[in-house]
Amino acid sequence: RSVYDDQPNAHQKFMEKLDACIRNHDREIEKMCNFHHQGFVDAITELLKVRADAEKLKVQVTDTNRRLQDAGKEVIAQTEEIIRCRVQQRNITTVVEKLQLCLPVLEMYSKLKEQMSVKRYYSALKTMEQLENLYLPRVSQYRFCQIMMENLPKLREEIKEISMSDLKDFLESIRKHSDRIGETAMKQAQQQKTFSTALQKQNNVNYGRNTHLGRNRILESKNEVTLKRTFEDEDEHDEEVLTAQDLVDFSPVYRCLHIYSVLGDGEVFENYYRKQRRKQARLVLQPQSSMHETVEGYRRYFSQIVGFFVVEDHILHVTQGLVTRTYTDELWNMALSKIIAVLRTHSSYCNDPDLVLELKNLIVVFADTLQGYGFPVNRLFDLLFEIRDQYNETLLKKWSGLFRDIFEADNYSPIPVANEEEYRIVISKFPFQDPELDKQSFPKKLPMSQSVPQIYMQVKEFIYASLKFSESLHRSSTEIDDMLRKSTNLLLTRTLSSCLQNLIKKPHIGLTELVQIIINTTHLEQACKYLEDFISNITNISQLTVHTARLYGLSTFKDARHAAEGEIYTKLNQKIDEFIQIADYDWTMSESDGRASGYLMDLINFLRSTFQVFTHLPGKVAQTACMSACQHLSMSLMQMLLDSELKQISMGAIQQFNLDVIQCELFASSEPVPGFQGDTLQLAFIDLRQLLDLFMVWDWSTYLADYGQATSKYLRVNPSTALALLEKMKDSSKKNNIFAQFRKNDRDKQKLIETVVKQLRSLVNGMSQHT
């Protein structure tokens, strides 16, 4: 750079100097060559001398080599043979050594294939583990080992798939056969309970604890046998009683569990198993729509559930961690809520008490079975109390029909007994005691009709039917006694009372039947104490116990009697109205017939015969009925006189009407029903009597003078009543006496009537203003 960057002629100067330097070096080289040239020449001269000797030596060496080659050919052949043999020997030794390493691997792999072919998958996994960890690493350089290593994961997956397939088959199998498993478990629980109950009565031992311990021992021994058969594949069969668990081959579960555990996927298997079993639980808990129609539907439903939880309980006790107590409790609580909801829904459709009773028995066996397996069942027994109320309702409906049939078939006549045998048959069905009747000779009649012993027997049958539901509910005798009394009270106060009320209101029930109903209810009421004794004998609970309920038959039959009595009064009045309706008075007659009206005599004869039937009634009832009939007859006759449609009435009609009232008074004084004091019954017609006496005697001056005084002769005659009747007579007098104005007596009578009418009107107006 300095050469090109300096002055313009610097390059030329540099080149000149470089040429001078080269010339100097050439001179030095030349000097050097001249110095060594002589040595080089000497060397060439020596080489020329040696060349001839070298050619001789070459010929000699070539000849020697040829002779040596010819002589060594045989040696070489022998040597090569020795070398080949030694190499072969060394290879054989190496192969033997390698085969000795490979043979165990091949034997183990062959064993693995054999185990796979005979489905000993757990042993196959153990063999794989040995191959991977012990044998294959020794010969890993060989290709067949690589192939084996590549096949082992595939074999593991194949084992997992096969074991999972077996598990799925197992799950499908137990889903189909869970009802059979459950049925067997329920039968065994029922048999064990029966046996233990008998054992308790003899030895008074604690059945529950022994059962639980014995069950654990059975499970432990059975688990040992199952595990031994599963892992060692021994074809040994234990000779023991076939239990519900023996119906199931659990080996697929154990095998799959251990296979997945060995493969490190135990948690995956547990989650899969629990998920599938939860799905199956939902299917098992889903009832059929027509389950409530037959007991078999309920039995199959319970058997499936029991079978499901028997399997889960067995899995819980024989495996470690596959299912836990928390898991089974959670599953059971879910199932229990569903079961209770299903039973509440479907049992509500049951109208047959026998079906409800069968359902109760199934629930008890179901609860006892699962309780034996450690599941809490208190909620099921609480549900039974709800079903008990429904059972009582179905019983009440059934007995309501029975009572109606009994009442419909009754002839409502006293029971005739022709001899001692017939009498004993009746009193064996109904607790009847009457010393006076016992003194009479046969044939004789019992006061009640045939429905009384039938009703009494049906009440006892109801108590027995109600008792059937209370059995096996694990309740004390006191509680059972209370249940029976409450259900019997419902039967008496609601069902029987309703049937009696409906019976009394039926149109075809006449007065005779009503009288017999009153007599019947009296005897049924007296029999209530025997029903209480009957319940006490069943439950062994004394009636003197403080908390013992009493039967409400007294009020039930009293209400029925009161209703029957009221119906008697109503029907008597209706009958009286029927007779009154056929009365045919000629209200304008000039003179009476001289005898009472035919309709009234028929009515009185009817009343006489009716009151003769009342002799079996309590005296007060008969007296009240008689008094009510007389009062109603009196009121009806009074209304007939004061009917607004009756515009005119003659004195002859008043006289005829008076004759009819006289017959009524004679009937009242004849004491148709004993027990009346003095003229009490005649007082029912006192209003009519005073009114008719006033018109018959025409004693208006006395009436008007004494009106308002306590000592008045016509105290019961109301001025408005007298005015209404007097106006009808006044109109009749005007019509029938056209020429009355020409006769002085008639004119005076007409003036008297008009005067009395005016005075009566003033009295009525005064009473209205005062009011």
Short mmCIF file of C-alpha atoms in Angstrom, two decimals, residues 134-432:
data_model
loop_
_atom_site.label_atom_id
_atom_site.label_comp_id
_atom_site.label_asym_id
_atom_site.label_seq_id
_atom_site.Cartn_x
_atom_site.Cartn_y
_atom_site.Cartn_z
CA LEU A 134 -34.38 -60.51 33.82
CA TYR A 135 -34.06 -62.43 30.57
CA LEU A 136 -34.43 -60.09 27.61
CA PRO A 137 -31.80 -57.54 28.78
CA ARG A 138 -29.15 -60.34 28.51
CA VAL A 139 -29.82 -60.94 24.81
CA SER A 140 -31.19 -57.59 23.79
CA GLN A 141 -28.78 -57.38 20.81
CA TYR A 142 -30.65 -60.06 18.86
CA ARG A 143 -33.42 -59.26 16.45
CA PHE A 144 -35.81 -61.86 17.80
CA CYS A 145 -35.50 -60.20 21.20
CA GLN A 146 -36.44 -56.89 19.69
CA ILE A 147 -39.48 -58.56 18.15
CA MET A 148 -40.35 -60.00 21.55
CA MET A 149 -39.96 -56.61 23.20
CA GLU A 150 -42.24 -55.09 20.60
CA ASN A 151 -44.85 -57.85 21.10
CA LEU A 152 -45.00 -57.64 24.90
CA PRO A 153 -46.95 -54.30 25.05
CA LYS A 154 -49.34 -55.73 22.48
CA LEU A 155 -49.83 -58.82 24.59
CA ARG A 156 -50.48 -56.63 27.64
CA GLU A 157 -53.12 -54.69 25.74
CA GLU A 158 -54.59 -57.95 24.54
CA ILE A 159 -54.76 -59.22 28.12
CA LYS A 160 -56.39 -55.96 29.22
CA GLU A 161 -58.95 -56.20 26.44
CA ILE A 162 -59.69 -59.86 27.17
CA SER A 163 -59.99 -59.28 30.91
CA MET A 164 -62.17 -56.23 30.30
CA SER A 165 -64.33 -58.29 27.94
CA ASP A 166 -64.66 -60.96 30.64
CA LEU A 167 -65.58 -58.23 33.13
CA LYS A 168 -68.24 -56.88 30.77
CA ASP A 169 -69.62 -60.39 30.36
CA PHE A 170 -69.59 -60.72 34.14
CA LEU A 171 -71.44 -57.42 34.59
CA GLU A 172 -73.99 -58.42 31.97
CA SER A 173 -74.44 -61.80 33.62
CA ILE A 174 -75.04 -60.43 37.11
CA ARG A 175 -77.39 -57.83 35.67
CA LYS A 176 -79.49 -60.60 34.15
CA HIS A 177 -79.30 -62.90 37.16
CA SER A 178 -79.43 -60.35 39.97
CA ASP A 179 -83.06 -61.26 40.63
CA ARG A 180 -82.11 -64.92 41.17
CA ILE A 181 -79.23 -63.90 43.44
CA GLY A 182 -81.51 -61.62 45.42
CA GLU A 183 -84.26 -64.21 45.65
CA THR A 184 -81.80 -66.75 47.06
CA ALA A 185 -80.44 -64.21 49.56
CA MET A 186 -83.96 -63.25 50.68
CA LYS A 187 -84.96 -66.90 51.12
CA GLN A 188 -81.85 -67.58 53.17
CA ALA A 189 -82.42 -64.49 55.29
CA GLN A 190 -86.02 -65.53 55.89
CA GLN A 191 -85.00 -69.08 56.81
CA GLN A 192 -82.23 -67.82 59.05
CA LYS A 193 -84.62 -65.40 60.74
CA THR A 194 -87.16 -68.17 61.35
CA PHE A 195 -84.50 -70.45 62.74
CA SER A 196 -83.00 -67.70 64.90
CA THR A 197 -86.41 -66.69 66.23
CA ALA A 198 -87.02 -70.25 67.37
CA LEU A 199 -83.51 -70.36 68.82
CA GLN A 200 -84.10 -67.14 70.71
CA LYS A 201 -87.24 -68.53 72.25
CA GLN A 202 -85.29 -71.55 73.49
CA ASN A 203 -81.94 -70.10 74.48
CA ASN A 204 -82.52 -66.33 74.52
CA VAL A 205 -79.36 -65.65 72.54
CA ASN A 206 -78.38 -62.57 70.65
CA TYR A 207 -79.21 -63.62 67.14
CA GLY A 208 -78.05 -60.48 65.40
CA ARG A 209 -74.48 -60.58 66.68
CA ASN A 210 -74.03 -64.30 66.05
CA THR A 211 -75.46 -64.00 62.59
CA HIS A 212 -73.07 -61.19 61.74
CA LEU A 213 -70.04 -63.08 63.09
CA GLY A 214 -71.05 -66.30 61.33
CA ARG A 215 -71.54 -64.43 58.11
CA ASN A 216 -68.08 -62.89 58.37
CA ARG A 217 -66.55 -66.32 58.91
CA ILE A 218 -68.31 -67.67 55.85
CA LEU A 219 -67.11 -64.72 53.82
CA GLU A 220 -63.51 -65.10 54.99
CA SER A 221 -63.33 -68.81 54.26
CA LYS A 222 -65.05 -68.36 50.94
CA ASN A 223 -62.74 -65.53 49.95
CA GLU A 224 -59.68 -67.68 50.62
CA VAL A 225 -61.08 -70.42 48.40
CA THR A 226 -62.00 -67.93 45.67
CA LEU A 227 -58.58 -66.26 45.64
CA LYS A 228 -56.81 -69.61 45.61
CA ARG A 229 -58.91 -70.77 42.69
CA THR A 230 -58.40 -67.52 40.84
CA PHE A 231 -54.65 -67.13 41.16
CA GLU A 232 -53.53 -70.74 41.30
CA ASP A 233 -56.26 -72.13 39.02
CA GLU A 234 -56.92 -75.14 41.18
CA ASP A 235 -59.95 -77.18 40.20
CA GLU A 236 -61.05 -77.78 43.75
CA HIS A 237 -64.65 -77.30 44.82
CA ASP A 238 -65.66 -76.70 48.43
CA GLU A 239 -68.50 -78.71 49.81
CA GLU A 240 -70.49 -76.06 51.61
CA VAL A 241 -74.05 -74.75 51.61
CA LEU A 242 -74.90 -72.88 48.42
CA THR A 243 -75.23 -69.19 49.32
CA ALA A 244 -76.28 -66.27 47.18
CA GLN A 245 -72.62 -65.47 46.46
CA ASP A 246 -72.02 -69.03 45.25
CA LEU A 247 -74.38 -68.39 42.36
CA VAL A 248 -71.84 -65.95 40.91
CA ASP A 249 -68.33 -66.62 39.58
CA PHE A 250 -66.41 -63.56 40.71
CA SER A 251 -63.13 -64.67 39.13
CA PRO A 252 -63.43 -62.22 36.18
CA VAL A 253 -63.52 -59.35 38.67
CA TYR A 254 -60.55 -60.59 40.67
CA ARG A 255 -58.60 -61.37 37.52
CA CYS A 256 -59.32 -58.04 35.90
CA LEU A 257 -58.59 -56.15 39.11
CA HIS A 258 -55.19 -57.78 39.57
CA ILE A 259 -54.31 -57.50 35.91
CA TYR A 260 -55.02 -53.78 35.92
CA SER A 261 -53.20 -53.42 39.23
CA VAL A 262 -50.13 -55.16 37.83
CA LEU A 263 -50.29 -52.96 34.74
CA GLY A 264 -50.53 -49.84 36.90
CA ASP A 265 -54.10 -49.02 35.82
CA GLY A 266 -55.85 -50.08 39.01
CA GLU A 267 -57.48 -46.67 39.43
CA VAL A 268 -58.78 -46.77 35.85
CA PHE A 269 -60.35 -50.17 36.50
CA GLU A 270 -61.90 -49.02 39.80
CA ASN A 271 -63.44 -45.97 38.15
CA TYR A 272 -64.76 -48.06 35.26
CA TYR A 273 -66.23 -50.72 37.56
CA ARG A 274 -67.94 -48.16 39.81
CA LYS A 275 -69.28 -46.21 36.84
CA GLN A 276 -70.77 -49.33 35.26
CA ARG A 277 -72.26 -50.51 38.53
CA ARG A 278 -73.85 -47.11 39.10
CA LYS A 279 -75.45 -47.38 35.67
CA GLN A 280 -76.69 -50.87 36.53
CA ALA A 281 -77.98 -49.59 39.86
CA ARG A 282 -80.10 -47.00 38.05
CA LEU A 283 -81.46 -49.70 35.75
CA VAL A 284 -82.20 -52.02 38.67
CA LEU A 285 -83.96 -49.24 40.58
CA GLN A 286 -86.16 -48.38 37.62
CA PRO A 287 -89.49 -50.15 38.19
CA GLN A 288 -91.86 -51.50 35.58
CA SER A 289 -94.97 -49.46 34.96
CA SER A 290 -97.28 -52.35 35.91
CA MET A 291 -95.28 -53.39 38.98
CA HIS A 292 -98.11 -52.52 41.39
CA GLU A 293 -100.58 -54.90 39.72
CA THR A 294 -99.10 -58.17 41.03
CA VAL A 295 -96.96 -59.23 43.95
CA GLU A 296 -94.57 -60.88 41.51
CA GLY A 297 -93.71 -57.46 40.12
CA TYR A 298 -92.66 -56.26 43.58
CA ARG A 299 -90.81 -59.53 44.31
CA ARG A 300 -88.77 -59.27 41.13
CA TYR A 301 -88.00 -55.61 41.85
CA PHE A 302 -86.77 -56.36 45.38
CA SER A 303 -84.83 -59.44 44.25
CA GLN A 304 -82.93 -57.43 41.66
CA ILE A 305 -81.97 -54.79 44.22
CA VAL A 306 -80.92 -57.36 46.82
CA GLY A 307 -78.90 -59.23 44.20
CA PHE A 308 -77.14 -56.03 43.22
CA PHE A 309 -76.12 -55.14 46.78
CA VAL A 310 -75.21 -58.74 47.69
CA VAL A 311 -72.67 -58.63 44.86
CA GLU A 312 -71.36 -55.23 45.99
CA ASP A 313 -71.09 -56.39 49.59
CA HIS A 314 -69.13 -59.45 48.48
CA ILE A 315 -66.82 -57.31 46.33
CA LEU A 316 -66.33 -54.99 49.30
CA HIS A 317 -65.19 -57.80 51.57
CA VAL A 318 -63.02 -59.78 49.16
CA THR A 319 -61.20 -57.00 47.33
CA GLN A 320 -59.08 -54.18 48.65
CA GLY A 321 -60.07 -50.80 47.34
CA LEU A 322 -62.22 -51.81 44.36
CA VAL A 323 -65.25 -50.60 46.33
CA THR A 324 -65.19 -48.93 49.72
CA ARG A 325 -67.69 -48.69 52.53
CA THR A 326 -68.18 -45.02 51.71
CA TYR A 327 -68.96 -45.93 48.10
CA THR A 328 -71.46 -48.64 49.06
CA ASP A 329 -73.10 -46.38 51.66
CA GLU A 330 -73.45 -43.61 49.10
CA LEU A 331 -74.86 -46.05 46.55
CA TRP A 332 -77.27 -47.50 49.13
CA ASN A 333 -78.50 -44.07 50.24
CA MET A 334 -79.16 -43.15 46.62
CA ALA A 335 -80.92 -46.47 46.06
CA LEU A 336 -82.90 -46.18 49.28
CA SER A 337 -84.27 -42.77 48.31
CA LYS A 338 -85.29 -44.12 44.92
CA ILE A 339 -86.81 -47.27 46.43
CA ILE A 340 -88.89 -45.27 48.91
CA ALA A 341 -90.10 -42.93 46.17
CA VAL A 342 -91.01 -45.87 43.93
CA LEU A 343 -92.84 -47.72 46.71
CA ARG A 344 -94.75 -44.61 47.72
CA THR A 345 -95.85 -44.03 44.14
CA HIS A 346 -96.73 -47.60 43.20
CA SER A 347 -98.23 -48.63 46.53
CA SER A 348 -100.68 -45.74 46.25
CA TYR A 349 -102.27 -47.59 43.31
CA CYS A 350 -102.86 -50.75 45.38
CA ASN A 351 -106.51 -51.14 46.29
CA ASP A 352 -106.29 -54.78 47.35
CA PRO A 353 -105.37 -55.22 51.04
CA ASP A 354 -103.97 -58.69 50.33
CA LEU A 355 -101.56 -57.19 47.81
CA VAL A 356 -100.57 -54.44 50.26
CA LEU A 357 -99.97 -57.10 52.92
CA GLU A 358 -97.83 -59.11 50.52
CA LEU A 359 -95.91 -55.94 49.71
CA LYS A 360 -95.34 -55.33 53.42
CA ASN A 361 -94.02 -58.87 53.89
CA LEU A 362 -91.70 -58.42 50.92
CA ILE A 363 -90.42 -55.10 52.31
CA VAL A 364 -89.76 -56.72 55.70
CA VAL A 365 -87.83 -59.62 54.12
CA PHE A 366 -86.05 -57.13 51.85
CA ALA A 367 -85.08 -54.93 54.80
CA ASP A 368 -84.02 -57.87 57.00
CA THR A 369 -81.89 -59.28 54.18
CA LEU A 370 -80.03 -56.05 53.52
CA GLN A 371 -79.74 -55.33 57.24
CA GLY A 372 -77.96 -58.68 57.54
CA TYR A 373 -75.44 -57.38 55.02
CA GLY A 374 -74.81 -54.24 57.06
CA PHE A 375 -77.03 -51.74 55.22
CA PRO A 376 -79.16 -49.35 57.35
CA VAL A 377 -82.90 -49.93 56.74
CA ASN A 378 -84.62 -47.71 59.32
CA ARG A 379 -86.15 -45.59 56.57
CA LEU A 380 -87.79 -48.68 55.11
CA PHE A 381 -89.48 -49.46 58.42
CA ASP A 382 -90.59 -45.82 58.61
CA LEU A 383 -92.06 -46.26 55.14
CA LEU A 384 -93.93 -49.32 56.39
CA PHE A 385 -95.82 -47.10 58.81
CA GLU A 386 -96.98 -44.99 55.88
CA ILE A 387 -97.97 -48.13 53.97
CA ARG A 388 -99.72 -49.36 57.13
CA ASP A 389 -102.02 -46.34 56.95
CA GLN A 390 -102.71 -47.13 53.31
CA TYR A 391 -103.26 -50.79 54.21
CA ASN A 392 -105.79 -49.70 56.80
CA GLU A 393 -107.49 -47.55 54.17
CA THR A 394 -107.78 -50.50 51.79
CA LEU A 395 -109.08 -52.63 54.66
CA LEU A 396 -111.63 -49.97 55.50
CA LYS A 397 -112.79 -49.88 51.86
CA LYS A 398 -113.04 -53.66 51.76
CA TRP A 399 -114.92 -53.86 55.06
CA SER A 400 -117.17 -51.03 53.96
CA GLY A 401 -118.33 -53.29 51.13
CA LEU A 402 -118.69 -56.22 53.53
CA PHE A 403 -120.78 -54.13 55.91
CA ARG A 404 -122.99 -52.93 53.06
CA ASP A 405 -123.53 -56.50 51.89
CA ILE A 406 -124.41 -57.58 55.44
CA PHE A 407 -126.90 -54.75 55.83
CA GLU A 408 -128.41 -55.44 52.42
CA ALA A 409 -128.88 -59.14 53.22
CA ASP A 410 -130.37 -58.52 56.70
CA ASN A 411 -134.09 -59.10 57.18
CA TYR A 412 -134.18 -56.72 60.19
CA SER A 413 -136.09 -59.17 62.30
CA PRO A 414 -135.14 -60.75 65.63
CA ILE A 415 -133.08 -63.91 65.27
CA PRO A 416 -135.23 -67.02 65.83
CA VAL A 417 -133.58 -69.94 67.65
CA ALA A 418 -135.40 -73.25 67.68
CA ASN A 419 -133.17 -75.16 70.10
CA GLU A 420 -130.13 -74.99 72.35
CA GLU A 421 -127.71 -75.81 69.54
CA GLU A 422 -128.84 -72.89 67.39
CA TYR A 423 -128.69 -70.62 70.43
CA ARG A 424 -125.11 -71.65 71.18
CA ILE A 425 -124.10 -71.10 67.56
CA VAL A 426 -125.36 -67.51 67.76
CA ILE A 427 -123.74 -66.68 71.11
CA SER A 428 -120.46 -68.27 69.93
CA LYS A 429 -120.36 -65.55 67.28
CA PHE A 430 -121.66 -62.71 69.42
CA PRO A 431 -121.31 -62.13 73.20
CA PHE A 432 -125.00 -61.91 74.09
#
